[in-house]
Coordinates of C-alpha atoms (C1' of nucleotides) in Angstrom, one line a residue:
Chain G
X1 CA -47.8 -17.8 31.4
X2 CA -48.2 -18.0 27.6
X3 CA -45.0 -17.9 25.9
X4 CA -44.1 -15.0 23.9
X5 CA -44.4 -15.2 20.1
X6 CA -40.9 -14.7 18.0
X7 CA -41.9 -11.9 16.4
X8 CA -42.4 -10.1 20.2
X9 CA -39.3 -11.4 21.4
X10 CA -37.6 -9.9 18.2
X11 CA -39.5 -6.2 18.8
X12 CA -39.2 -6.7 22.3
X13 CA -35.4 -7.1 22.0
X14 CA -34.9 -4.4 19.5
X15 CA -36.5 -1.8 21.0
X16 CA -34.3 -2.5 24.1
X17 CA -31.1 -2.6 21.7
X18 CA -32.1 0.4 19.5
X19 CA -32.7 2.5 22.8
X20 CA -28.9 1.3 24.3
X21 CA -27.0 1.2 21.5
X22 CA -28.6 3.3 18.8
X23 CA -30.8 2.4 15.7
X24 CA -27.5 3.0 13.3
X25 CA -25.4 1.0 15.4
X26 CA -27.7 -2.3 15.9
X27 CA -27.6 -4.4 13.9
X28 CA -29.9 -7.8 12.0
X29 CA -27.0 -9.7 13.9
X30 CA -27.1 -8.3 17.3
X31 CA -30.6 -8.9 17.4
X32 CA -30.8 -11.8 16.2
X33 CA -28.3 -12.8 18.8
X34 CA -30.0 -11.1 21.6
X35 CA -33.1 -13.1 20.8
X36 CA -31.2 -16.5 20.2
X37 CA -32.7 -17.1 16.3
X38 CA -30.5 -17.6 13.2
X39 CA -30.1 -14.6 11.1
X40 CA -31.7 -15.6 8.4
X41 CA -34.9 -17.1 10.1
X42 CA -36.7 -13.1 10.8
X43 CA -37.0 -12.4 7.3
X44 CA -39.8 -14.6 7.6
X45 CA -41.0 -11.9 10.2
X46 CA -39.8 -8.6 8.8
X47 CA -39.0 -7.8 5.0
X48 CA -36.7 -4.8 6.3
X49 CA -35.2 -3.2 8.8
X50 CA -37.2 -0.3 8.8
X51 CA -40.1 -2.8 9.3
X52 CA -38.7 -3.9 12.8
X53 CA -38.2 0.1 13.2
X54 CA -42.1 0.4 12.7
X55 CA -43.0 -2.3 15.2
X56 CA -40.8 -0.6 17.9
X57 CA -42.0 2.4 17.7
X58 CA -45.8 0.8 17.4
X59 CA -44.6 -1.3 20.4
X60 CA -43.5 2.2 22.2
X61 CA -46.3 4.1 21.3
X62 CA -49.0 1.4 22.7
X63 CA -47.3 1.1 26.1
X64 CA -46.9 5.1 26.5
X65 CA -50.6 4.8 25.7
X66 CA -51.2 2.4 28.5
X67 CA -48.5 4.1 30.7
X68 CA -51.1 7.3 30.5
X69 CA -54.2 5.5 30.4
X70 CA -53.1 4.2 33.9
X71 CA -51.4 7.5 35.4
X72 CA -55.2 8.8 34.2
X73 CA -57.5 6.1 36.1
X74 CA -55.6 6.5 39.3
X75 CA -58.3 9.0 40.3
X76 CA -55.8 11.8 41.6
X77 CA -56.1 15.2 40.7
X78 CA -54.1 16.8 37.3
X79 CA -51.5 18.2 39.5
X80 CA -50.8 14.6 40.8
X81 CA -51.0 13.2 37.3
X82 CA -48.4 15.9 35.8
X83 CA -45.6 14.7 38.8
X84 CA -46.2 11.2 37.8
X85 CA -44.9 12.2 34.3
X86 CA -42.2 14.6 36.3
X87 CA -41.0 11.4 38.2
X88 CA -40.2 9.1 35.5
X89 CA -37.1 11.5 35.4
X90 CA -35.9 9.6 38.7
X91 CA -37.5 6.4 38.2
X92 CA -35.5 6.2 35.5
X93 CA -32.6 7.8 36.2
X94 CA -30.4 5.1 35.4
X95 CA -31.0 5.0 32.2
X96 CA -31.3 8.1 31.3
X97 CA -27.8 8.8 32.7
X98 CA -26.8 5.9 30.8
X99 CA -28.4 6.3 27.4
X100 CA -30.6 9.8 27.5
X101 CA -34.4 9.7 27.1
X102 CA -35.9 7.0 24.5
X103 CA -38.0 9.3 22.6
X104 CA -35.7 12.2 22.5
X105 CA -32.9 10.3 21.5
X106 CA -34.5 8.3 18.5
X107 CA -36.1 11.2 17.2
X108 CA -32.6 13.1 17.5
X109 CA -31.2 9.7 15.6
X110 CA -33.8 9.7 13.0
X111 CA -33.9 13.5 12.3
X112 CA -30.0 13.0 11.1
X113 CA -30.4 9.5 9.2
X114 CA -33.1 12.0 7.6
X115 CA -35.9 8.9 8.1
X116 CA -39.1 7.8 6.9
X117 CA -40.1 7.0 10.6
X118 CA -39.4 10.6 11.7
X119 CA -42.9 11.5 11.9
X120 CA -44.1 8.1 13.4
X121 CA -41.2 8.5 16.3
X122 CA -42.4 12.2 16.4
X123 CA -46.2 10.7 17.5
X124 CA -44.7 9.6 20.5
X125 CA -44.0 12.9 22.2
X126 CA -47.5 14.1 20.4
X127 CA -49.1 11.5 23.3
X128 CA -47.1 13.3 26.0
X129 CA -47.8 16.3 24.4
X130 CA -51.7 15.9 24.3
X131 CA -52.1 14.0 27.7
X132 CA -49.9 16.7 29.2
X133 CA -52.1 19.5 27.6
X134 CA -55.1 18.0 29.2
X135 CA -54.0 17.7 32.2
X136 CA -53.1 21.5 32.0
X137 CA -56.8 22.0 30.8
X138 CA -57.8 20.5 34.2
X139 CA -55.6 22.5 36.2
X140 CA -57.2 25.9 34.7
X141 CA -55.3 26.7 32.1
X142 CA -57.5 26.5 29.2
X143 CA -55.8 29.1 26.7
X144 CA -51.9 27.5 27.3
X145 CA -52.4 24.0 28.0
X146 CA -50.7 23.1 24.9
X147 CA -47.9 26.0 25.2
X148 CA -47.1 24.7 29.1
X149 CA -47.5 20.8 27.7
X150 CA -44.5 21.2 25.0
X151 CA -42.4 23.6 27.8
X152 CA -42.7 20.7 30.5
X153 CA -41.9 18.6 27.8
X154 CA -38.9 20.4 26.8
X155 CA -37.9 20.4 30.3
X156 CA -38.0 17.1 30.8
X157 CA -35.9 16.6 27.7
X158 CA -33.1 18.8 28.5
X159 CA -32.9 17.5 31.8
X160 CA -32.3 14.1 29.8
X161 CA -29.9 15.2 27.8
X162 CA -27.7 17.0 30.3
X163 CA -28.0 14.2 33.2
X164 CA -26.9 12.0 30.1
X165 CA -23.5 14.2 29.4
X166 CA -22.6 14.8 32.7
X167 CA -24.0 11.5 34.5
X168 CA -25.1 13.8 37.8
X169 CA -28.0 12.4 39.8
X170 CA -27.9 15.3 41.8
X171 CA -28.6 17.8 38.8
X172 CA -31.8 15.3 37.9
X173 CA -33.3 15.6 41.6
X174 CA -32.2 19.6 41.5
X175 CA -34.2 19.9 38.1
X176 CA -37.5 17.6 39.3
X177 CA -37.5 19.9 42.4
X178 CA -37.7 22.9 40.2
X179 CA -40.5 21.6 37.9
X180 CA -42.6 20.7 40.9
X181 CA -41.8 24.3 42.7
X182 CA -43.2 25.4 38.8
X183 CA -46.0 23.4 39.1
X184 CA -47.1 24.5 42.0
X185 CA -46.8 28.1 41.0
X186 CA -49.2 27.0 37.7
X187 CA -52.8 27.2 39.5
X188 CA -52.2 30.7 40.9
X189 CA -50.7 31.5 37.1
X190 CA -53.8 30.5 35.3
X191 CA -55.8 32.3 37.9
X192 CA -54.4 36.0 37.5
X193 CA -53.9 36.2 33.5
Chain L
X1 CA -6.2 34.1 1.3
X2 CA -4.1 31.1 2.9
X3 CA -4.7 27.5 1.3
X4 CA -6.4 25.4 3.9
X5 CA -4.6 22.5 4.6
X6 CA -6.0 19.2 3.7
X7 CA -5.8 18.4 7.1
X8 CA -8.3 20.8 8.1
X9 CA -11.0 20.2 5.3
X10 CA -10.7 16.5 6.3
X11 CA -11.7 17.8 9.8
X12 CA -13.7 20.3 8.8
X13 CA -15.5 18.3 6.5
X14 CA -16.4 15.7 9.5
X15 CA -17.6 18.0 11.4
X16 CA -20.2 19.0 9.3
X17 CA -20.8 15.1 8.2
X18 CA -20.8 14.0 12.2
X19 CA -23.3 16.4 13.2
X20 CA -26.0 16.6 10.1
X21 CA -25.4 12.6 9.8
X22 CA -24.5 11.5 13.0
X23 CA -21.0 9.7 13.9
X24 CA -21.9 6.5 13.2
X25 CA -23.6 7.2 10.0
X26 CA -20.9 8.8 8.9
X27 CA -17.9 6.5 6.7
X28 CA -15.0 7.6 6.0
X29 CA -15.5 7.5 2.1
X30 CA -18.4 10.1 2.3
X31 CA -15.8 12.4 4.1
X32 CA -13.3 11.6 1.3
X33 CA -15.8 12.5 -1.0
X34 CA -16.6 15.5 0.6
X35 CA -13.5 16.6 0.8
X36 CA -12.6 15.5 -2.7
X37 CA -9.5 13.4 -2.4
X38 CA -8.8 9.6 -2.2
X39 CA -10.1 7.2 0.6
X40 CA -6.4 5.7 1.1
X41 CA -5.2 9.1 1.3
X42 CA -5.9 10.5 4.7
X43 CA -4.6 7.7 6.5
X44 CA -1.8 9.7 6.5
X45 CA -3.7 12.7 8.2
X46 CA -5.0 10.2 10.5
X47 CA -4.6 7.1 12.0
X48 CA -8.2 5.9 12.3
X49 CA -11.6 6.9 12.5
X50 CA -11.2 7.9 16.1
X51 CA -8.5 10.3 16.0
X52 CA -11.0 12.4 13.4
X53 CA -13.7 12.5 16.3
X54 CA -11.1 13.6 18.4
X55 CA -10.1 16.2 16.2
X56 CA -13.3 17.5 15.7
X57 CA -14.1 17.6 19.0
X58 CA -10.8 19.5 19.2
X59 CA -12.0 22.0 16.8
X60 CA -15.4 22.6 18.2
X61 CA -14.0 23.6 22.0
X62 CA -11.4 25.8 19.9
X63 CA -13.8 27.6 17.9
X64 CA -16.4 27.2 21.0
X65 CA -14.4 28.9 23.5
X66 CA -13.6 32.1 20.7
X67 CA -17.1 32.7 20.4
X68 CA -17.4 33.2 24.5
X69 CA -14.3 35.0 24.1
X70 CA -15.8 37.4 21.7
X71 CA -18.9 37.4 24.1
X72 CA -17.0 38.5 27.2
X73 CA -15.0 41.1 25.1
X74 CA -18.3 42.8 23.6
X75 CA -17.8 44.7 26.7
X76 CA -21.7 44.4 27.7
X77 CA -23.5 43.2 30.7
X78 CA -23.4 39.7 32.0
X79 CA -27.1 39.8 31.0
X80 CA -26.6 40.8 27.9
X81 CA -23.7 37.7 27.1
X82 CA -26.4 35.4 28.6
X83 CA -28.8 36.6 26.2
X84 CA -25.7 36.0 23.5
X85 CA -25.9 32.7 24.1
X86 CA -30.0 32.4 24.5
X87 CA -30.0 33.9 21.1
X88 CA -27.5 30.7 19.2
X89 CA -31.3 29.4 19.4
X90 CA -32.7 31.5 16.9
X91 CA -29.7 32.0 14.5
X92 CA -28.9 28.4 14.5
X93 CA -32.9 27.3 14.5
X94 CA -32.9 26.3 10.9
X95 CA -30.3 23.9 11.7
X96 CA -31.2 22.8 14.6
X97 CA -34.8 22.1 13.3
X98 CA -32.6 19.8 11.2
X99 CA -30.2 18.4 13.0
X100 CA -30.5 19.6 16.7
X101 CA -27.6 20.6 18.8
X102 CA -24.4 20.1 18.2
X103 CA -23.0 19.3 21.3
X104 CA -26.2 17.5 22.7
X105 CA -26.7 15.2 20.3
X106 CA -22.7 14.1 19.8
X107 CA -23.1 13.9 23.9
X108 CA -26.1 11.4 23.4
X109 CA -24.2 9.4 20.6
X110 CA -21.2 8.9 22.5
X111 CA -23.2 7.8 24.9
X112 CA -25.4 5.0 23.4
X113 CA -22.0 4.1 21.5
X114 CA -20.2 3.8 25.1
X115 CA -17.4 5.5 23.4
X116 CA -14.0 6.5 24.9
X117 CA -14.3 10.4 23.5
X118 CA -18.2 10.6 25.8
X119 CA -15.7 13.0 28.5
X120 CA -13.9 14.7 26.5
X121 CA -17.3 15.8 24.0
X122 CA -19.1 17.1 27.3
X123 CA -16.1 19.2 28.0
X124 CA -17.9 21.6 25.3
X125 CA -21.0 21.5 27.6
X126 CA -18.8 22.2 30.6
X127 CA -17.2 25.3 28.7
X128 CA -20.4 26.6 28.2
X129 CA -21.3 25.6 32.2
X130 CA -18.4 27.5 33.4
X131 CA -19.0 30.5 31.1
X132 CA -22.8 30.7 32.0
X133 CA -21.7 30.5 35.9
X134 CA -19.4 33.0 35.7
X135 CA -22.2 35.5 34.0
X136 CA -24.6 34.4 36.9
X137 CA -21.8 35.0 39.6
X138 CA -21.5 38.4 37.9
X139 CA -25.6 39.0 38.3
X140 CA -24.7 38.5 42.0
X141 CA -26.2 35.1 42.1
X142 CA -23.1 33.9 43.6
X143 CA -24.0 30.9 45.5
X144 CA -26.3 29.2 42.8
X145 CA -24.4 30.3 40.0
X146 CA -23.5 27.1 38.5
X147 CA -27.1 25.1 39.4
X148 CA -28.2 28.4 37.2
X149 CA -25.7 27.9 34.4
X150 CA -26.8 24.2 34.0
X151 CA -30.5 24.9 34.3
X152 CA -30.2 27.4 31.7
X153 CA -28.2 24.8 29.2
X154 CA -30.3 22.0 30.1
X155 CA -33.6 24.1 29.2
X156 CA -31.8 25.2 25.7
X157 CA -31.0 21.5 24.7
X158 CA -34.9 20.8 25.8
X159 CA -36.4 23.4 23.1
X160 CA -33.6 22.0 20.9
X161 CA -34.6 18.4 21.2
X162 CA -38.2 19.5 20.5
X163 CA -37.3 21.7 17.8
X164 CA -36.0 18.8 15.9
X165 CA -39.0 16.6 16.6
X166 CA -41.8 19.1 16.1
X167 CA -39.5 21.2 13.7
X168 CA -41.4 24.4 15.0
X169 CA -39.9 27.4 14.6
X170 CA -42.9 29.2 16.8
X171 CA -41.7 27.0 19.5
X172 CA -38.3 28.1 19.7
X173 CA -39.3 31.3 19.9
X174 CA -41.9 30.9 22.4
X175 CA -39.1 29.1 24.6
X176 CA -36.5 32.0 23.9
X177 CA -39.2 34.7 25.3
X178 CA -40.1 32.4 28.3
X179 CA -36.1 32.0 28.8
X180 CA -35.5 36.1 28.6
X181 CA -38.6 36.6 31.2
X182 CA -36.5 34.1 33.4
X183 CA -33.3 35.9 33.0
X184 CA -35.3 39.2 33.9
X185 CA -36.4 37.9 36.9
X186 CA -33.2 36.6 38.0
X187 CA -31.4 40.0 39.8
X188 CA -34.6 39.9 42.2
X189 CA -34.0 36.0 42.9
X190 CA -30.6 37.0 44.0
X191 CA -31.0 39.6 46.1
X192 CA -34.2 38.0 47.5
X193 CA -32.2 34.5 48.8
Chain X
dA1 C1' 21.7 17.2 -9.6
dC2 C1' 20.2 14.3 -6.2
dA3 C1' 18.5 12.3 -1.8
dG4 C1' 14.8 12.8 1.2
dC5 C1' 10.3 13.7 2.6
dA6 C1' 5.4 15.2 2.8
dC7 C1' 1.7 14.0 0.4
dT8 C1' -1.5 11.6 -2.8
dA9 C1' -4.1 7.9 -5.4
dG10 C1' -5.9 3.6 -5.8
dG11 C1' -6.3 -0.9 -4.8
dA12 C1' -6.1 -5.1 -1.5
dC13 C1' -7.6 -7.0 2.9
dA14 C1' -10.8 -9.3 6.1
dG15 C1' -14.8 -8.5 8.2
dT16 C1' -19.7 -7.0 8.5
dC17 C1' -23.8 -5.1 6.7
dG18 C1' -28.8 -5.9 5.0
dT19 C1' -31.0 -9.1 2.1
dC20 C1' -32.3 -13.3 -0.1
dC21 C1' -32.5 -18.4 -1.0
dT22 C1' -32.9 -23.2 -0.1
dA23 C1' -33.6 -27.1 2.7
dG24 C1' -35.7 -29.0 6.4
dT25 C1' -38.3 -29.0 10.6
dG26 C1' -42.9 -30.0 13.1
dC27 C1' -47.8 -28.9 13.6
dT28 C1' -52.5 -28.5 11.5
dT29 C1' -56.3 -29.9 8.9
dA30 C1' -58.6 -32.8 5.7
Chain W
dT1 C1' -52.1 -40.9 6.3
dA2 C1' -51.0 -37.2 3.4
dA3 C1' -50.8 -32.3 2.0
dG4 C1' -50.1 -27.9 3.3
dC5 C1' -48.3 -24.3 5.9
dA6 C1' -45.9 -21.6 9.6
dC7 C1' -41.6 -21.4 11.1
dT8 C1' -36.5 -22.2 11.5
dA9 C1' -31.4 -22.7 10.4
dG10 C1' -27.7 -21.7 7.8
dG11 C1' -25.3 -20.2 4.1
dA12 C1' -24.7 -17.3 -0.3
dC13 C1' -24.9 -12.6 -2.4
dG14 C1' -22.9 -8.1 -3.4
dA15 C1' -22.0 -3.9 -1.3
dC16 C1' -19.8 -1.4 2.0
dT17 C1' -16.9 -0.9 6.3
dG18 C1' -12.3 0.6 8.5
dT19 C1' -7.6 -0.3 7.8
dC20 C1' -3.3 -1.1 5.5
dC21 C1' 0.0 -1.3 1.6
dT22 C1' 2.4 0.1 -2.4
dA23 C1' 3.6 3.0 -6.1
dG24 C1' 4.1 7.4 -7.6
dT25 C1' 4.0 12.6 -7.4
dG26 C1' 6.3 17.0 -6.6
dC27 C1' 8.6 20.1 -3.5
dT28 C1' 12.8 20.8 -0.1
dG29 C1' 17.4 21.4 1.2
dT30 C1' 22.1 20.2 0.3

DNA sequence: ACAGCACTAGGACAGTCGTCCTAGTGCTTA
DNA sequence: TAAGCACTAGGACGACTGTCCTAGTGCTGT
């Protein structure tokens, strides 16, 4: 295998850190330390801090691309696609329980710090958000795919936030049950209106 | 009027500073400045940075649970409080375009921060659990009552969460009308299971 | 009038933050 | 072989962090 580059290991590590711990609360030194470098030595990588912030969220933003891209070749149907999306809530449980939902919570973090990355972290949801809406397209509903794409979202992130405050497993597989009883209501929705 | 006591600026300052900043954000000389008196000084309100989230958190369940006080005493329908609370969506929305919840996003700190006050902050979210059950039970949905109540929070802290990322007020008010069409058809859910 | 106390200001403290600088690796290319 | 460059280590920097200490205020009760 080809061995990663420093400046991946630095993003890579980061973005693992900023998600666990918080952007605020991470800091040069705990990455640094996570990767095994000196402090010093990832200046020669990143000017800033906020640059590192970029990467991650470039990092984040190509992998949710991919994650899609893949979720789309599988050649199932929208409905199929939509519960891959749904069960990342379970896959993931553990985490989320643990440290909330990585997009959700960074844009929460960066919406307080008042950050230039806001609308770059923002982007993030707009793939989930536009993948999501076409799916909805496929499945018939044409005039509210984008209006059903930000309410699953929004779903999806309460259920994130609430499974993180109260650490129930139980409430997450409650919730996923009720977006796929939704989803299976949609077709016959987009059919009578 | 009564003086406030320096005590309570300090904590009401904090709050404020906490949730439009974030905790960790947050140093104790901005909340001396805020507040307007030395850094050295309220060491003698409080004993470290710590007892001030406690005491916040303190004064957010005290004023929390007076606002569902004033809710249960308006003497309405248990539809009607729900809608009460539904509503804190569109009052607040300017700040919560800003800032997001309150409670959520202290909840989702705490818990990247693995921090010893993570219970005692979702105590406000259990509050607002137990009060939303109670309004269910009285809708005669007795046996789901609190799978209801939590649905209904986590759905609010989803269109808060997206509020802040999207910062679309047309949003939150699509969400609140799909909410109040939910609540509608709730009385037939009851009697139908 | 005087002792005692609640309260306040302001600075000292060790530690950490993000940032920058310098010296020194080792590989690449001419 | 020699020059150049990508990369690394480690420390210095001023600013800021949470915490603590001391001196001084003004009100209280005796």
């Amino acid at each position: 295998m080809p061995a990663q580059s420093t400046r991946d290991q630095i993003v890579e590590a980061a973005d693992a850190l900023f998600y666990e711990s918080g952007l605020e609360a991470t800091s040069f030194a705990d990455i640094a330390a996570a990767v095994g470098i000196s402090r010093g030595n990832f200046y020669h990588h990143f000017k800033a801090k906020d640059d590192i912030l970029e990467a991650v969220i470039a990092r984040r933003m190509e992998r949710t691309r991919a994650m899609l891209d893949g979720w789309q070749a599988e050649g199932e149907g929208p409905r199929e696609r939509i519960l891959s999306f749904v069960h990342m809530l379970i896959a993931n449980r553990t985490q989320i329980m643990d440290f909330g939902c990585p997009v959700g919570t960074l844009c929460s973090e960066l919406a307080k710090l008042d950050h230039a990355a806001q609308g770059r972290a923002t982007e993030i949801f707009g793939l989930f958000r536009d993948w999501l809406a076409e799916q909805m397209r496929a499945l018939g509903a044409v005039d509210r795919a984008e209006m059903l794409a930000l309410h699953l979202l929004a779903w999806s992130q309460g259920v994130a936030v609430m499974a993180t405050a109260f650490k129930d497993e139980a409430f997450i597989r409650n919730e996923v049950a009720g977006i796929e009883r939704w989803l299976a209501s949609l077709p016959d929705f987009s059919q009578s209106t």
